[in-house]
Amino acid sequence: MDKSIEKLILESFIKSMCSVYKNLTNKELIIKGVEKMMNPAFKYSEAVTIVGFSGMIVGRMIVAMPKELCAIVYEALGAEQPSDDDLLLAVGEFGNMVAGNAITRINNHLKDANVRLSPPSSFLGRT
Amino acid sequence: MSKKVLVVDDSLFVRNIVKKVLTESGKFCIVGEAANGKEAVELAEKLEPDIMILDVTMPVMDGLEAAREILKKNSNIKVLLLSALGTEDTLSQAQNIGVKYSLVKPFKPEQLLETLEKILET
Amino acid sequence: MIDELANIAKQVLVSMNIQVSGVRLSKDSLHLVNSPLCVVIGLVNKKGEEKGILGFEFSEAFAKYALSCLMPGYNVDMLSEIGLSALLELANMTCGNMLTRISPDAVTTPPTAVFGKNAKMLLNTAPCYRMIFDTPSSSLVVSLSVT
C-alpha cells in the first residue's frame, strides 16, 4: 500500500477517536504512541468493539477499552447505570461513531475510495 | 524433473494443505511460501518458480495485483489463482491480466493437481 | 433464502469431510453469540445500502471434530496458530460460497476470530437467522444478521 495512503488511514482513525471521545466526554484524549502490531493476536479482558470496512481499502478497526470508559460513553449518550448488556451496546456504538467518522475523512480525501462499514460487533469480558 | 512452486495465501492452513498435496504427488517442489502479495512479488523475482499458486484476497497486496506485477516482470511464470469467492467479476479481472486458471475453495486435492497439469501443458 | 444459504454452507462442510446429519433454522431478535470461539465476518454491498454480519459459532467439541476432519491424523488445538487458521479458512470458504451464489455484489471485511470462555458477544443489533448444522460431535452454528 502507498505510504501516503497508510498515513492517511492512520491519521483518520486517530483524529476520529480523539474527536468522538471529546464530543462525548468533553475531555481530551492523550495519544501515548502508535505501535505496529507484528502479532495479529492480542488478549484483552474488558470491552472490545470490531468494525470491518471494505472498498478501496479493506480492514477492520478494533477498539479495546475498560468497562469504566464504556460506562462513561453510555452515560454521555444520555442514560445512567448501565448493565453489562448496555455496556455492549455502548462500546459498539462508540466504535461505530469512530469508524464512521474515520471512513468519512478517508472517503473525502480519496475520491472513488467508496469505503463502507459493516455493523459493529462488541464483546465484553475475557477475550 | 519436479516443477518449482511458490505457494501464496494468508491462511497458514491453506498453505500447509497445498504444500502437502503437491509434495506428496512427487511432481512438484515447493521453493517458497508467502502470506501476502507483496512478499509474493519479491519471492517470485528471487526464486523464479515455474508456477505460483496465489490466493486472491490477501492483506497488503491482493493476488490479482500481485499476479499483474509478477507477470509484468516474468511472463514465463504460470499462475493459478485461488479464491473463496467465485464471482464473475474476479474471474474476468483474472482473465484481463492474463491469468486463465483459477480454483474456487474448497477444492479436492485431485482438482488442484489436475488444474496444475493443465496449466503446465499450456 | 436462508434455506438456500444453509444448503450451500452444508455443501461446503461436507466437501471438507465434515458429516452433517441435519440442519435446523431459527431466528432471534438480536445477534448474540453463546460460544467460546466465534469467527466474525462483516458484509457490505457495493453501494453500501445493505450491511450485515456473518458469525460462525464454534463450540470446543465442534472445533475439535472439524479440525480432525480438516487435518486428519493431527491432534490440533483450536487455539494453536494452525488450528485457528484452519477454522478461519473454513468460515472464509463457507462465507465465500454463500455470497457468490446469493449476493455477488456483496463484499466481505476480513474475518476475525474471537475467543472468550465467559465473554458476552453481540455481533449485531439486528435480528439474526441461525443455521444449526448437526454433526457427530456437537453442532456448528452459522448466524446471519442484515441491517
Short mmCIF file of N, CA and C in Angstrom, two decimals, chain A residues 22-96:
data_model
loop_
_atom_site.label_atom_id
_atom_site.label_comp_id
_atom_site.label_asym_id
_atom_site.label_seq_id
_atom_site.Cartn_x
_atom_site.Cartn_y
_atom_site.Cartn_z
N LYS A 22 -13.91 13.39 22.58
CA LYS A 22 -14.08 14.75 23.12
C LYS A 22 -15.55 15.18 23.04
N ASN A 23 -16.19 14.85 21.93
CA ASN A 23 -17.60 15.21 21.78
C ASN A 23 -18.47 14.57 22.86
N LEU A 24 -18.12 13.36 23.23
CA LEU A 24 -18.94 12.62 24.20
C LEU A 24 -18.62 13.02 25.64
N THR A 25 -17.33 13.23 25.91
CA THR A 25 -16.93 13.39 27.31
C THR A 25 -16.45 14.79 27.65
N ASN A 26 -16.23 15.60 26.63
CA ASN A 26 -15.68 16.95 26.82
C ASN A 26 -14.25 16.93 27.36
N LYS A 27 -13.58 15.82 27.17
CA LYS A 27 -12.19 15.70 27.63
C LYS A 27 -11.29 15.37 26.44
N GLU A 28 -10.01 15.76 26.60
CA GLU A 28 -9.04 15.45 25.55
C GLU A 28 -8.52 14.03 25.71
N LEU A 29 -8.34 13.36 24.59
CA LEU A 29 -7.74 12.02 24.62
C LEU A 29 -6.25 12.19 24.36
N ILE A 30 -5.43 11.58 25.21
CA ILE A 30 -3.98 11.73 25.03
C ILE A 30 -3.46 10.48 24.33
N ILE A 31 -2.80 10.69 23.18
CA ILE A 31 -2.23 9.55 22.43
C ILE A 31 -0.82 9.30 22.96
N LYS A 32 -0.63 8.15 23.59
CA LYS A 32 0.68 7.86 24.17
C LYS A 32 1.68 7.42 23.10
N GLY A 33 1.19 6.86 22.04
CA GLY A 33 2.10 6.41 20.99
C GLY A 33 1.38 5.54 19.99
N VAL A 34 2.04 5.28 18.88
CA VAL A 34 1.49 4.40 17.85
C VAL A 34 2.49 3.28 17.61
N GLU A 35 1.98 2.04 17.67
CA GLU A 35 2.88 0.89 17.55
C GLU A 35 2.34 -0.06 16.50
N LYS A 36 3.19 -0.61 15.66
CA LYS A 36 2.72 -1.57 14.67
C LYS A 36 2.70 -2.96 15.32
N MET A 37 1.55 -3.65 15.21
CA MET A 37 1.44 -4.98 15.83
C MET A 37 2.00 -6.03 14.89
N MET A 38 3.04 -6.72 15.31
CA MET A 38 3.60 -7.75 14.45
C MET A 38 2.81 -9.05 14.60
N ASN A 39 2.26 -9.24 15.81
CA ASN A 39 1.45 -10.43 16.07
C ASN A 39 -0.02 -10.02 16.01
N PRO A 40 -0.81 -10.62 15.10
CA PRO A 40 -2.19 -10.17 14.95
C PRO A 40 -3.11 -10.57 16.11
N ALA A 41 -2.61 -11.43 17.02
CA ALA A 41 -3.45 -11.87 18.14
C ALA A 41 -3.17 -11.01 19.36
N PHE A 42 -4.23 -10.63 20.07
CA PHE A 42 -3.99 -9.96 21.34
C PHE A 42 -5.09 -10.31 22.33
N LYS A 43 -4.75 -10.20 23.62
CA LYS A 43 -5.69 -10.55 24.69
C LYS A 43 -6.15 -9.27 25.35
N TYR A 44 -7.42 -9.24 25.70
CA TYR A 44 -7.94 -8.09 26.42
C TYR A 44 -9.07 -8.56 27.30
N SER A 45 -9.19 -7.99 28.49
CA SER A 45 -10.17 -8.57 29.41
C SER A 45 -11.36 -7.67 29.70
N GLU A 46 -11.57 -6.62 28.94
CA GLU A 46 -12.70 -5.74 29.26
C GLU A 46 -13.66 -5.63 28.08
N ALA A 47 -13.75 -4.47 27.45
CA ALA A 47 -14.72 -4.30 26.36
C ALA A 47 -14.01 -4.09 25.03
N VAL A 48 -14.51 -4.74 24.01
CA VAL A 48 -13.89 -4.64 22.69
C VAL A 48 -14.98 -4.44 21.64
N THR A 49 -14.70 -3.59 20.66
CA THR A 49 -15.60 -3.49 19.52
C THR A 49 -14.80 -3.66 18.24
N ILE A 50 -15.39 -4.33 17.29
CA ILE A 50 -14.73 -4.57 15.99
C ILE A 50 -15.65 -4.02 14.90
N VAL A 51 -15.08 -3.18 14.04
CA VAL A 51 -15.85 -2.67 12.90
C VAL A 51 -15.04 -2.93 11.64
N GLY A 52 -15.63 -3.69 10.73
CA GLY A 52 -14.94 -4.00 9.47
C GLY A 52 -15.25 -2.95 8.42
N PHE A 53 -14.34 -2.80 7.45
CA PHE A 53 -14.61 -1.89 6.34
C PHE A 53 -14.06 -2.47 5.05
N SER A 54 -14.70 -2.07 3.97
CA SER A 54 -14.32 -2.61 2.66
C SER A 54 -14.53 -1.54 1.60
N GLY A 55 -13.78 -1.66 0.50
CA GLY A 55 -13.84 -0.67 -0.57
C GLY A 55 -12.45 -0.60 -1.15
N MET A 56 -11.95 0.62 -1.40
CA MET A 56 -10.59 0.75 -1.90
C MET A 56 -9.58 0.23 -0.85
N ILE A 57 -9.92 0.41 0.39
CA ILE A 57 -9.12 -0.19 1.46
C ILE A 57 -10.00 -1.18 2.22
N VAL A 58 -9.38 -2.25 2.65
CA VAL A 58 -10.12 -3.32 3.33
C VAL A 58 -9.44 -3.59 4.66
N GLY A 59 -10.24 -3.68 5.72
CA GLY A 59 -9.60 -3.98 7.00
C GLY A 59 -10.61 -3.97 8.12
N ARG A 60 -10.13 -3.85 9.33
CA ARG A 60 -11.01 -3.77 10.49
C ARG A 60 -10.40 -2.83 11.52
N MET A 61 -11.29 -2.17 12.28
CA MET A 61 -10.85 -1.35 13.39
C MET A 61 -11.24 -2.10 14.65
N ILE A 62 -10.33 -2.21 15.59
CA ILE A 62 -10.66 -2.83 16.88
C ILE A 62 -10.38 -1.79 17.95
N VAL A 63 -11.38 -1.53 18.79
CA VAL A 63 -11.18 -0.62 19.93
C VAL A 63 -11.34 -1.45 21.19
N ALA A 64 -10.32 -1.41 22.04
CA ALA A 64 -10.38 -2.14 23.31
C ALA A 64 -10.37 -1.11 24.42
N MET A 65 -11.35 -1.14 25.32
CA MET A 65 -11.41 -0.13 26.37
C MET A 65 -11.94 -0.69 27.68
N PRO A 66 -11.55 -0.08 28.80
CA PRO A 66 -12.02 -0.57 30.09
C PRO A 66 -13.53 -0.36 30.22
N LYS A 67 -14.17 -1.20 31.04
CA LYS A 67 -15.62 -1.09 31.23
C LYS A 67 -16.02 0.27 31.78
N GLU A 68 -15.14 0.84 32.62
CA GLU A 68 -15.46 2.16 33.21
C GLU A 68 -15.63 3.20 32.11
N LEU A 69 -14.79 3.08 31.07
CA LEU A 69 -14.87 4.04 29.97
C LEU A 69 -16.15 3.81 29.16
N CYS A 70 -16.53 2.54 29.02
CA CYS A 70 -17.81 2.23 28.34
C CYS A 70 -18.96 2.87 29.08
N ALA A 71 -18.88 2.82 30.41
CA ALA A 71 -19.95 3.38 31.23
C ALA A 71 -20.02 4.89 31.01
N ILE A 72 -18.86 5.53 30.91
CA ILE A 72 -18.82 6.99 30.66
C ILE A 72 -19.46 7.28 29.31
N VAL A 73 -19.11 6.48 28.29
CA VAL A 73 -19.69 6.66 26.94
C VAL A 73 -21.20 6.47 27.01
N TYR A 74 -21.63 5.44 27.72
CA TYR A 74 -23.06 5.14 27.83
C TYR A 74 -23.80 6.30 28.47
N GLU A 75 -23.22 6.83 29.54
CA GLU A 75 -23.87 7.94 30.24
C GLU A 75 -23.85 9.20 29.39
N ALA A 76 -22.78 9.36 28.60
CA ALA A 76 -22.70 10.53 27.71
C ALA A 76 -23.78 10.44 26.63
N LEU A 77 -24.21 9.23 26.31
CA LEU A 77 -25.26 9.06 25.30
C LEU A 77 -26.65 9.27 25.91
N GLY A 78 -26.68 9.58 27.22
CA GLY A 78 -27.94 10.04 27.81
C GLY A 78 -28.62 9.11 28.79
N ALA A 79 -27.94 8.10 29.28
CA ALA A 79 -28.61 7.21 30.24
C ALA A 79 -27.68 6.92 31.41
N GLU A 80 -28.23 6.27 32.45
CA GLU A 80 -27.42 6.04 33.65
C GLU A 80 -27.39 4.57 34.02
N GLN A 81 -26.43 4.24 34.85
CA GLN A 81 -26.30 2.90 35.44
C GLN A 81 -26.47 1.77 34.42
N PRO A 82 -25.51 1.68 33.54
CA PRO A 82 -25.62 0.65 32.51
C PRO A 82 -25.42 -0.76 33.06
N SER A 83 -26.19 -1.69 32.49
CA SER A 83 -25.97 -3.10 32.79
C SER A 83 -24.88 -3.58 31.83
N ASP A 84 -24.49 -4.84 31.95
CA ASP A 84 -23.49 -5.39 31.01
C ASP A 84 -24.00 -5.32 29.58
N ASP A 85 -25.28 -5.59 29.40
CA ASP A 85 -25.85 -5.54 28.04
C ASP A 85 -25.79 -4.11 27.50
N ASP A 86 -26.01 -3.14 28.38
CA ASP A 86 -25.93 -1.73 27.95
C ASP A 86 -24.50 -1.38 27.57
N LEU A 87 -23.53 -1.91 28.31
CA LEU A 87 -22.13 -1.62 28.01
C LEU A 87 -21.76 -2.19 26.63
N LEU A 88 -22.33 -3.36 26.32
CA LEU A 88 -22.09 -3.96 25.00
C LEU A 88 -22.59 -3.01 23.91
N LEU A 89 -23.76 -2.47 24.13
CA LEU A 89 -24.33 -1.55 23.12
C LEU A 89 -23.48 -0.28 23.04
N ALA A 90 -23.04 0.21 24.20
CA ALA A 90 -22.28 1.47 24.23
C ALA A 90 -20.95 1.33 23.50
N VAL A 91 -20.23 0.22 23.74
CA VAL A 91 -18.92 0.09 23.11
C VAL A 91 -19.09 -0.08 21.59
N GLY A 92 -20.17 -0.76 21.20
CA GLY A 92 -20.44 -0.93 19.77
C GLY A 92 -20.76 0.40 19.11
N GLU A 93 -21.56 1.19 19.79
CA GLU A 93 -21.95 2.49 19.25
C GLU A 93 -20.73 3.41 19.16
N PHE A 94 -19.88 3.36 20.19
CA PHE A 94 -18.65 4.15 20.19
C PHE A 94 -17.79 3.77 18.98
N GLY A 95 -17.61 2.47 18.78
CA GLY A 95 -16.82 2.00 17.64
C GLY A 95 -17.42 2.46 16.32
N ASN A 96 -18.73 2.39 16.23
CA ASN A 96 -19.43 2.79 15.02
C ASN A 96 -19.20 4.27 14.74
#
